[in-house]
XYZ file of C-alpha atoms in Angstrom:
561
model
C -64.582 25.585 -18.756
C -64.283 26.088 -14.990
C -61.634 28.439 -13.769
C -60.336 25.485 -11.139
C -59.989 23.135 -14.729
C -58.176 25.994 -16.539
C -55.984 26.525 -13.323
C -54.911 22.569 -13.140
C -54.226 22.206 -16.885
C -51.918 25.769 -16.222
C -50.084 24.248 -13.567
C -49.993 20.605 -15.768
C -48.611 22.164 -18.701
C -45.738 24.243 -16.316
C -44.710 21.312 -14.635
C -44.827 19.250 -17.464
C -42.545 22.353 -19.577
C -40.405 22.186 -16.504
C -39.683 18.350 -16.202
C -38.242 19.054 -20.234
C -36.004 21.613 -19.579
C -33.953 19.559 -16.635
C -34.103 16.496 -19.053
C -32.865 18.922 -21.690
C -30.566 20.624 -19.338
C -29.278 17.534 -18.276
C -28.289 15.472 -21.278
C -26.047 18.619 -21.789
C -24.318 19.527 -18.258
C -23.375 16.135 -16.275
C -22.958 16.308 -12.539
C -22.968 13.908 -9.824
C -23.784 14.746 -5.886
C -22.477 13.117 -3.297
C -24.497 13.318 0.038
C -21.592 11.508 2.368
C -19.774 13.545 4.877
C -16.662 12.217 3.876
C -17.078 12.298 0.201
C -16.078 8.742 -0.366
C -17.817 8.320 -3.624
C -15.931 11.855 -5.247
C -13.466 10.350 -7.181
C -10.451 12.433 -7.175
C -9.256 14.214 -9.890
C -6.437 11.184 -10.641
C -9.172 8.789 -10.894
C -10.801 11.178 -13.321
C -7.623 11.545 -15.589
C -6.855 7.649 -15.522
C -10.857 6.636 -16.757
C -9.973 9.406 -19.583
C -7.355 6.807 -20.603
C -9.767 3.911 -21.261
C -10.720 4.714 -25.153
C -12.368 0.525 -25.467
C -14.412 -1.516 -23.755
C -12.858 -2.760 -19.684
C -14.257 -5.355 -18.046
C -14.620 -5.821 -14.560
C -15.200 -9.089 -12.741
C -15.838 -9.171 -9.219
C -15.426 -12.580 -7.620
C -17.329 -11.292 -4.457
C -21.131 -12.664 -5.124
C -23.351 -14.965 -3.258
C -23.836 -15.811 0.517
C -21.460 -13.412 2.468
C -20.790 -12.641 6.156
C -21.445 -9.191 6.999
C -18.608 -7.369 7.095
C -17.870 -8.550 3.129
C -21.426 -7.822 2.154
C -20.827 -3.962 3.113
C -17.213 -4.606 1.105
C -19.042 -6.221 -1.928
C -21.885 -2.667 -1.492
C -18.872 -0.083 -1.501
C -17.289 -1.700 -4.564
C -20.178 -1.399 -6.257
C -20.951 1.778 -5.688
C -17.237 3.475 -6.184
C -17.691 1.107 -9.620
C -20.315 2.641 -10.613
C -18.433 5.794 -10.445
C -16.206 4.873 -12.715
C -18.788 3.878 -15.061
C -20.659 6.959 -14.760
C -17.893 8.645 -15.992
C -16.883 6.994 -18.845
C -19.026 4.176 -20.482
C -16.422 2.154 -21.725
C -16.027 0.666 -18.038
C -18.083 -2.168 -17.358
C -18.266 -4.535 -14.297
C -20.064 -7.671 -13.268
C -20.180 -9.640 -9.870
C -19.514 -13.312 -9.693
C -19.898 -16.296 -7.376
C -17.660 -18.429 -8.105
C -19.251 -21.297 -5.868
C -22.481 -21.076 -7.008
C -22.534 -24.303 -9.173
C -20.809 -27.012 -7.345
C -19.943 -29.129 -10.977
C -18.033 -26.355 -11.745
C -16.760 -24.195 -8.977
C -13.656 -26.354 -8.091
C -12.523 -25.876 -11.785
C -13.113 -22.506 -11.041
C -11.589 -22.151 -8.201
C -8.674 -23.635 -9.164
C -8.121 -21.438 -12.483
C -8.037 -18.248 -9.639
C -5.607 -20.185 -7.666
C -3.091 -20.336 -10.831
C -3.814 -16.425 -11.506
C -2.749 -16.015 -7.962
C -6.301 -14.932 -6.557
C -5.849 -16.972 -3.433
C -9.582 -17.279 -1.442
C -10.037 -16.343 2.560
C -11.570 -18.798 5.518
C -13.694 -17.169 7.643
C -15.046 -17.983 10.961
C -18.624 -16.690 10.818
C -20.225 -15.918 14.350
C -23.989 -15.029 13.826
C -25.414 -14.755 17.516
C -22.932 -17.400 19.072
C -23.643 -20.222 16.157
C -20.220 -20.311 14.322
C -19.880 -21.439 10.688
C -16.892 -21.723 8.196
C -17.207 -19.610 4.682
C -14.504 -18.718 1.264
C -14.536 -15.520 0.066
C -12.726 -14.447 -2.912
C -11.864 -10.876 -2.210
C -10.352 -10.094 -5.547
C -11.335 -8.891 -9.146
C -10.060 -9.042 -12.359
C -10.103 -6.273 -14.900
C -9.520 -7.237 -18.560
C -8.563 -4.322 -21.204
C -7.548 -4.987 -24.850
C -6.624 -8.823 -24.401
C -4.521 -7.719 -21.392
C -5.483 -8.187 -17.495
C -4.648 -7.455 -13.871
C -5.713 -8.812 -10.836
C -7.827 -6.217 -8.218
C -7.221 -6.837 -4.758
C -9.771 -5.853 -2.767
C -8.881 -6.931 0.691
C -5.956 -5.338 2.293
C -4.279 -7.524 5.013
C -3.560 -6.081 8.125
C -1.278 -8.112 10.872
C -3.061 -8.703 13.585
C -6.460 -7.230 12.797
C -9.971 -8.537 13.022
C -12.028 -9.165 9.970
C -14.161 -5.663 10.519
C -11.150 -4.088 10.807
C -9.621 -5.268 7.438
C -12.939 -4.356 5.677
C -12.784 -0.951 7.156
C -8.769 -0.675 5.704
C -9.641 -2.213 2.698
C -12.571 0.479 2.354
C -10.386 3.103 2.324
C -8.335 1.622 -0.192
C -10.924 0.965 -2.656
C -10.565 3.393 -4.985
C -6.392 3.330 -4.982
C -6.955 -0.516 -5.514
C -9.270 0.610 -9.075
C -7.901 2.995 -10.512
C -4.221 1.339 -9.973
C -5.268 -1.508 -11.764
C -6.749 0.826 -14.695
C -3.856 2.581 -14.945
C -1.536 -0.243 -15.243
C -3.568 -1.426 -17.588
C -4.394 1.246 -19.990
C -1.520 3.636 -19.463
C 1.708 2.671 -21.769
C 4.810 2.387 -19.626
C 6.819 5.428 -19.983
C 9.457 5.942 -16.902
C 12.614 3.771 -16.924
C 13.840 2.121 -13.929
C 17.640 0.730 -13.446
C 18.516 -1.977 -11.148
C 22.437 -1.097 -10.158
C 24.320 -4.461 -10.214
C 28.061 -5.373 -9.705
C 28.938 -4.358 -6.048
C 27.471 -7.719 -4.674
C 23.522 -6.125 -4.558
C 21.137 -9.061 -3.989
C 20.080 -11.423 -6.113
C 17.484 -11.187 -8.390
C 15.505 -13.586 -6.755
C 15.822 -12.490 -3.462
C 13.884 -9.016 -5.176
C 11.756 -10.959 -7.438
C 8.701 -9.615 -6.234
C 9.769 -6.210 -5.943
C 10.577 -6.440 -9.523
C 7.261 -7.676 -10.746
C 5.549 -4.740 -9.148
C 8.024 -2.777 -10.781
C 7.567 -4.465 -14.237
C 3.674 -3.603 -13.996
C 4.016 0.172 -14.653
C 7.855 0.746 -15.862
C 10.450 0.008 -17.921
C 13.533 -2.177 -16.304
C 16.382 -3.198 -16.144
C 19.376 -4.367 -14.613
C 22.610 -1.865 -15.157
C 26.290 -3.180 -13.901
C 28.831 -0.645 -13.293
C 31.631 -3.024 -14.301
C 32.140 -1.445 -16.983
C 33.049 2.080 -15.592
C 36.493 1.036 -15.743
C 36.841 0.923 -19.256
C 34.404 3.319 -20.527
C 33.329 5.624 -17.546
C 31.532 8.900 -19.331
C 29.573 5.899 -21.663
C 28.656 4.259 -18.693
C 27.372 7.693 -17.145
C 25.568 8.826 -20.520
C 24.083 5.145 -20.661
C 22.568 5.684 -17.019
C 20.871 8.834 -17.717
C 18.797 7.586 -20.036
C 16.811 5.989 -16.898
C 14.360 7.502 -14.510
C 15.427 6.085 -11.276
C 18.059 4.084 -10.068
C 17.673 1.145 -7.571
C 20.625 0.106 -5.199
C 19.914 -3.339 -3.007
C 21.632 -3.947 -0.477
C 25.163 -3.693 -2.054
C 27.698 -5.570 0.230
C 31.314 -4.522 -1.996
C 32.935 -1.215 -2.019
C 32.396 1.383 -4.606
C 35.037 2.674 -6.790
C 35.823 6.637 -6.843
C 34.854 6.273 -10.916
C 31.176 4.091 -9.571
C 30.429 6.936 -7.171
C 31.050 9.694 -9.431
C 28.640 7.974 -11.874
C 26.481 7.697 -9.359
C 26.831 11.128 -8.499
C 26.305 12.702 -11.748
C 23.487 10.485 -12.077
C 21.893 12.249 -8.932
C 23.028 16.074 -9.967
C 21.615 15.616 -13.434
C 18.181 15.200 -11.795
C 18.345 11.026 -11.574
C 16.051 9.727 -8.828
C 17.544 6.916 -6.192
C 16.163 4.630 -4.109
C 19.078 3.519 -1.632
C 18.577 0.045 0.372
C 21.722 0.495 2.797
C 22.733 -2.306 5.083
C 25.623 -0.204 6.961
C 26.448 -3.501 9.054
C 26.929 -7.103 7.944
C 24.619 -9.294 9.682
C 21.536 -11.589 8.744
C 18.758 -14.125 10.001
C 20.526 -16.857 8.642
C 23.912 -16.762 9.848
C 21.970 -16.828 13.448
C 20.557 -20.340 12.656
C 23.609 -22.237 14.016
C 23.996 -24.685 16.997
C 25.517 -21.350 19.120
C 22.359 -19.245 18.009
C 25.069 -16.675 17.614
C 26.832 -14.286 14.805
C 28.665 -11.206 14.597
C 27.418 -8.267 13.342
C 30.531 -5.824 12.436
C 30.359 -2.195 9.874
C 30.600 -2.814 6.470
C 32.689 0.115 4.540
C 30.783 0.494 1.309
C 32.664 3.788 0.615
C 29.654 5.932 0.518
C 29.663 7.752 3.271
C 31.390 10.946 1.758
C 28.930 10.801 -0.490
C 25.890 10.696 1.468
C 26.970 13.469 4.101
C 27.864 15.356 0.831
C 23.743 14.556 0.209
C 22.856 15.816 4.497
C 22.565 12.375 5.603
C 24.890 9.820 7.706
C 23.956 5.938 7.854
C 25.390 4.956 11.827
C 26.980 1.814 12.099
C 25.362 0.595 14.471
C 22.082 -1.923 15.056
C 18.780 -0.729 15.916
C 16.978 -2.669 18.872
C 13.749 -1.999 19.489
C 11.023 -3.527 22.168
C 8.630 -3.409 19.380
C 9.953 -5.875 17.389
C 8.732 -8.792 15.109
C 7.937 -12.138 16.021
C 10.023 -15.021 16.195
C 9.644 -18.912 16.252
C 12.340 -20.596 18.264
C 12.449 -24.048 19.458
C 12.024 -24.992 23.095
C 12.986 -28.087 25.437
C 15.129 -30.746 24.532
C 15.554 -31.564 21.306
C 13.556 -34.453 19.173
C 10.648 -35.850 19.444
C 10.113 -33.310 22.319
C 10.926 -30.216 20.874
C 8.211 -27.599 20.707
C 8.524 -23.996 19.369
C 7.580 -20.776 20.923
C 6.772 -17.394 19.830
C 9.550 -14.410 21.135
C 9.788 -11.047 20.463
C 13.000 -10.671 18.548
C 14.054 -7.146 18.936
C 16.420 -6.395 16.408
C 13.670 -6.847 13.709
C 12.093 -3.677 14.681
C 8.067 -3.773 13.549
C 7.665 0.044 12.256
C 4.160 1.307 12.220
C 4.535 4.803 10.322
C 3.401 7.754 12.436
C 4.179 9.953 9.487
C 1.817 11.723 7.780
C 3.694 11.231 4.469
C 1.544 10.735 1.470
C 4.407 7.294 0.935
C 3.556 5.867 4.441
C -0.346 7.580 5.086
C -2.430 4.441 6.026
C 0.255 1.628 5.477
C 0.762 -1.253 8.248
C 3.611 -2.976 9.999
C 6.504 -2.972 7.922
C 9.325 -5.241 8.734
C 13.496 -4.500 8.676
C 16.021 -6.610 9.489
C 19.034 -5.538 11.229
C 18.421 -2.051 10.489
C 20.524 1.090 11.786
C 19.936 4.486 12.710
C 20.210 7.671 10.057
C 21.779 11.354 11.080
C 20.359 14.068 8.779
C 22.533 16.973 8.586
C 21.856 21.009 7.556
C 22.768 21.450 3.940
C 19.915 23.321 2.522
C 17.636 19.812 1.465
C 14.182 19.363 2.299
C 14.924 16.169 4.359
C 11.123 13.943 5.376
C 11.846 11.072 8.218
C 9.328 8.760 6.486
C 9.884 5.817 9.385
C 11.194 5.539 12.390
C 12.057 3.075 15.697
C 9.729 3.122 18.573
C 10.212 5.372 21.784
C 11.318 1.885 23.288
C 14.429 1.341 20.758
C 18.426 2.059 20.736
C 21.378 1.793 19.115
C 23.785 -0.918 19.403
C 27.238 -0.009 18.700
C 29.463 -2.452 16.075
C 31.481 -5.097 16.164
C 28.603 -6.748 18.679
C 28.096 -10.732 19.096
C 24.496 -11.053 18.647
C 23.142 -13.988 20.276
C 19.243 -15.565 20.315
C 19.650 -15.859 23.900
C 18.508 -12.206 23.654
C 14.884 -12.898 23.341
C 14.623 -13.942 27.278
C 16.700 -11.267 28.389
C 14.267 -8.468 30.767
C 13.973 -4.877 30.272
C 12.356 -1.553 31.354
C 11.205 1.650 29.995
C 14.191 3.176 31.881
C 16.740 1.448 29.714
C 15.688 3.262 26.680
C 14.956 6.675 27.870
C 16.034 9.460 25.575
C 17.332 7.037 23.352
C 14.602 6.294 21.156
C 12.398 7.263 17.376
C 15.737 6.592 15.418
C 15.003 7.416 11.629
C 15.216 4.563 9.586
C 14.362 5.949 6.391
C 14.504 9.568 5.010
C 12.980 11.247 1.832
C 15.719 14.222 1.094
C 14.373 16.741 -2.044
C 16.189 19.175 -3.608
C 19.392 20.534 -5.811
C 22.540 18.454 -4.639
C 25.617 19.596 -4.749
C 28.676 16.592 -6.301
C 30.499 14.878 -3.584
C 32.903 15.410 -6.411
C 32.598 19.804 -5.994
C 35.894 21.204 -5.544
C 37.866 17.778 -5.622
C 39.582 15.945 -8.128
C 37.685 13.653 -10.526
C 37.870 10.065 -10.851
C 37.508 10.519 -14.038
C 37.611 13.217 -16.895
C 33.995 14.529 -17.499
C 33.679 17.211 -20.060
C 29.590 17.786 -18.874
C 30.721 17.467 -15.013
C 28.020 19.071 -13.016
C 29.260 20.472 -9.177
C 25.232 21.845 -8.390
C 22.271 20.437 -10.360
C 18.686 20.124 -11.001
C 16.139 19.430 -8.244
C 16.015 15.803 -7.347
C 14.495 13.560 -4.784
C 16.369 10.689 -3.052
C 14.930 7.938 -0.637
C 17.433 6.277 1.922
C 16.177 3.161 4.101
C 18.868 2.014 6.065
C 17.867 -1.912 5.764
C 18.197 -3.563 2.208
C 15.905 -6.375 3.490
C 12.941 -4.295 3.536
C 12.665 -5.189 -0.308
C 13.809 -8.964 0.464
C 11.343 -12.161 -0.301
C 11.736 -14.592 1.427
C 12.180 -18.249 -0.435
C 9.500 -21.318 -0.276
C 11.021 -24.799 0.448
C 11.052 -24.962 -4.101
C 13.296 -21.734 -3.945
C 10.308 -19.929 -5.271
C 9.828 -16.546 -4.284
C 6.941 -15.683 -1.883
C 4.841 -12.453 -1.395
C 7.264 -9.394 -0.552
C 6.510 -8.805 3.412
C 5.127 -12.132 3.937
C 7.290 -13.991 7.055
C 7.529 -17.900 6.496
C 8.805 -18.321 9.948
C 5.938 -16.125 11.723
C 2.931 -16.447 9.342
C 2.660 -12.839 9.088
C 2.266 -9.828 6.107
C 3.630 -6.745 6.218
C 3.275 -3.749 4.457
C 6.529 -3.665 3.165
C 5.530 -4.693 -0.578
C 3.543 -1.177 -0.733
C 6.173 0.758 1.459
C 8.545 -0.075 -1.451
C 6.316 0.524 -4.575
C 5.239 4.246 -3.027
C 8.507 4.987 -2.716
C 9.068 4.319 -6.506
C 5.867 5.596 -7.476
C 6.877 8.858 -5.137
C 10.158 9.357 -6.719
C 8.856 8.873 -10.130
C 6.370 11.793 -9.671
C 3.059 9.131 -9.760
C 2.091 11.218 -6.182
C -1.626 11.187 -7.084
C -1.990 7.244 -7.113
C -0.247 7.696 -3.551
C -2.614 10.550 -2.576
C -5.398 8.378 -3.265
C -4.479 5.879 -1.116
C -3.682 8.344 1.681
C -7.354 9.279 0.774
C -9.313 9.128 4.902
C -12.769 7.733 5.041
C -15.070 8.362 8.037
C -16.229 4.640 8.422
C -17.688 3.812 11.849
C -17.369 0.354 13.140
C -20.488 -2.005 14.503
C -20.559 -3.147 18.033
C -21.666 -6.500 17.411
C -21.105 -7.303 21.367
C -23.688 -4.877 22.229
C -25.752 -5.747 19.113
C -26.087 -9.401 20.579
C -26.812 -7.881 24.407
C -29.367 -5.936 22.783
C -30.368 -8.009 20.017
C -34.388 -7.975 20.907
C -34.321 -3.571 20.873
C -31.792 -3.470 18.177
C -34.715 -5.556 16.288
C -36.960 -3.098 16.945
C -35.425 0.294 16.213
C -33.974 -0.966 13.092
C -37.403 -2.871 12.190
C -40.358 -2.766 14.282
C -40.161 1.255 15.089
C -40.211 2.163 11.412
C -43.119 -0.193 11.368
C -44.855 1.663 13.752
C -44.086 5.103 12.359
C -46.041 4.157 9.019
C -48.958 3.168 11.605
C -48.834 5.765 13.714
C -49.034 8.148 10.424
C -51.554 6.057 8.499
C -53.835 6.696 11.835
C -53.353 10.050 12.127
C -54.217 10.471 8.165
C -57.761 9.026 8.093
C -59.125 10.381 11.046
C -57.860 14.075 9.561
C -59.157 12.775 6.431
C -62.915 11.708 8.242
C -62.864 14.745 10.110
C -62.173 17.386 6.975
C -64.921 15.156 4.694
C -67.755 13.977 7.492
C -68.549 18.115 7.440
């Protein structure tokens, strides 16, 4: 046998030995590698724990299959790809994509059966090169575990952004969107969450939504402190037994023997979630024939409390420049009327500027009639999660305020130094008892003046967890505005501030999660469209050529001899 025949079955039989090994070696040690700068497809080390939960099979159904404009095609390519992540990692998680037009006899009965789930479809305007066409998109999945399922959303609205842009936010909030959903449901509900009722809170409808979000990964449940009077310390011992403690928008005072239950609540370690409205005004009581109301303090009998906790709720309104839209009508009224958009500025439009893991990445989020919050030096880690816009002040109380606002003019002088009022503060730490060194409103044998470590939340607007109500009295999407059109982020303001309190921070790191995703100039694609044609297919084209030539007339040259 030749020595070059001995030397090519040598090298065979190495690579050949070699090729087992790494199959060998890898059926034993799995590892994945991403390649992107930004490590989008890494799942974090929450995702990882939460696909440990999933022990049987999970389906995944992706309604995002078909014909789709660009911008949804590169949405329906990343959810792919982070879901194959998931499967990668554990087997039991198993997705499909779906078009649900794609057989006109029985689309509409599809479609329809998504409607009543509450998967509600999208109308685009599709512009390819000037020719504009319409097109649905269902931008939703759902995921289906042990005869139980949740819906996926998959597109995150953004008020007043353009399709690209959504896809880009939505991106970034693909993996929070999964591994939510898995968690809620695979996970068994654990924390307990108490709604406080009997000082004239708001009605459960009016936080219907907030409550189904709620419902989704907690325990609940409404808790009256009516019953303090009679039976204070079983009232307090009853309360303890929950996680966190929710009070909406209360609008009666609070006895001494409801704030010290309150109180011991806190200094035993209780979490709170406090939706203040320190003056009495509303939308409603605006919508008169004088388009006017009075907004005066309301004395809840807190406020020893809270500067006990570092923190002071003003009385006083917030008005800001940057404020949210308003319909009003115009002209005379009947048949003439017409309505036009204002900006009404005591509905200040907060865009976080925090880098907060609660607010990181989150939209507009509306108040109503909100008011400023002092934080004051008592040893608590105290976070100013949102605040007014340089262009805001404070309104001092009793003030008439009148709709006849909306036309009044302004300048940047008029709110110089006066502006970035905090409007909601995270405080952390070990409160001392408003109740420390005074007499009890009650006998507690277990009273506690300094206690565990704690975190609070204080928003000084109770309607930033309002829905509003359709024309049936139904509830509608929490942030959604019936009289604007527009969504806000206040639905996921609220629910990572319960998540937050509740110690669920990875989900909310997650989401805070930055992606480096680079938009598309279509403008100069379509002013360039003949070279963009041929860099992205003609010049590879002519690379292959260009090699292939170069090839065989080495090739001729080294064989010709």
């Amino acid at each position: 046998m030749k020595a070059s025949t001995q030397l090519n079955f040598k090298t065979l039989w190495i690579t050949i030995f070699i090729l087992v090994v790494l199959n060998v070696l890898g059926t034993l040690f799995f590892y994945r590698f991403d390649l992107t700068k930004d490590k989008r497809y890494t799942l974090s080390e929450t995702s990882l724990q939460i696909v440990k939960q999933v022990k049987n099979p999970l389906s995944v159904k992706i309604y995002m299959e078909g014909d789709l404009p660009a911008d949804f095609r590169r949405l329906q390519q990343e959810t792919k790809q982070l879901l194959e992540e998931f499967h990668a990692y554990n087997s039991n998680i198993v997705f499909e994509f779906v078009n649900p037009l794609e057989n006109k006899d029985e689309s509409m009965d599809l479609v329809k059966a998504l409607y009543q789930k509450g998967l509600t479809p999208i109308n685009l305007t599709v512009d390819d090169k000037g020719k504009q066409s319409q097109a649905m998109v269902f931008p939703w999945a759902i995921a289906v575990y042990n005869n139980k399922e949740v819906n996926i959303p998959l597109l995150k609205n953004r008020m007043g952004a353009s399709t690209t842009q959504k896809v880009i936010g939505s991106i970034q909030h693909l993996e929070y969107s999964i591994a939510d959903a898995i968690n809620k449901i695979t996970k068994d509900k654990q924390k307990k969450v108490a709604i406080i009722k009997g000082n004239g809170e708001m009605k459960e409808i009016h936080i219907a939504k907030m409550l189904m979000q709620i419902r989704e990964s907690y325990y609940i449940g409404p808790f009256t402190l009516d019953s303090v009077a009679k039976d204070p310390n079983g009232t307090l011992n009853a309360l303890k037994k929950y996680d966190l403690a929710i009070i909406a928008k209360p609008t009666e005072t609070f006895s001494d023997e409801e704030k010290q239950v309150l109180d011991q609540f806190i200094v035993n370690g209780g979490k709170t979630l406090w939706l203040i409205d320190q003056v009495s005004a509303d939308m409603d009581s605006l919508y008169n024939q004088a388009g006017v109301t009075l907004a005066y303090p309301r004395d809840l009998n807190l406020n020893d409390m809270f500067f006990k906790y570092g923190f002071r709720i003003n009385p006083d309104l917030i008005k800001d420049e940057q404020g949210s839209p308003i319909k009003l009508a115009t002209g005379e009224q009947g048949s003439a009327t017409q309505y036009q958009d204002f900006i009404w500025k005591f509905a200040p439009l907060v865009s976080p500027e925090s880098k907060h893991s609660i607010v990181k990445n989150l939209g507009g989020i509306k108040f109503d009639f909100a008011s400023p919050i002092d934080t004051l030096k008592n040893g608590i880690k105290k976070t100013v999660l949102l605040q007014s816009s340089p262009y805001s002040k404070k309104i001092g109380t009793p003030f008439e305020v009148n709709l006849d606002i909306v036309s009044e003019q302004t300048s940047p002088k008029d709110y110089l130094n006066k502006g970035n009022l905090p409007m909601s503060v995270l405080l952390e730490g070990s409160f001392h008892s408003a109740f420390e060194n005074r007499v009890l409103a009650f006998k507690e044998n277990s009273f506690l003046a300094h206690g565990k470590p704690t975190k609070m939340i204080v928003v000084s607007d109770g309607d930033v967890a309002k829905n509003q109500l359709d024309k049936n009295m139904e509830p509608v999407e929490l942030g959604y505005d019936q009289r604007s059109g527009n969504l806000y982020d206040n639905k996921d303001f609220v629910m990572n501030c319960i998540n937050y309190l509740l110690d669920d921070t990875g989900l909310i790191n997650i989401r805070s999660k930055d992606l480096d995703l680079p938009l598309l100039d279509k403008e100069k694609v379509y002013e360039n469209y003949t070279q963009a044609q041929f860099i992205t297919i003609g010049l590879p084209i002519l690379i292959l050529l260009v090699f292939g030539l170069v090839f065989t007339y080495i090739r001729k040259r080294k064989y010709s001899k």
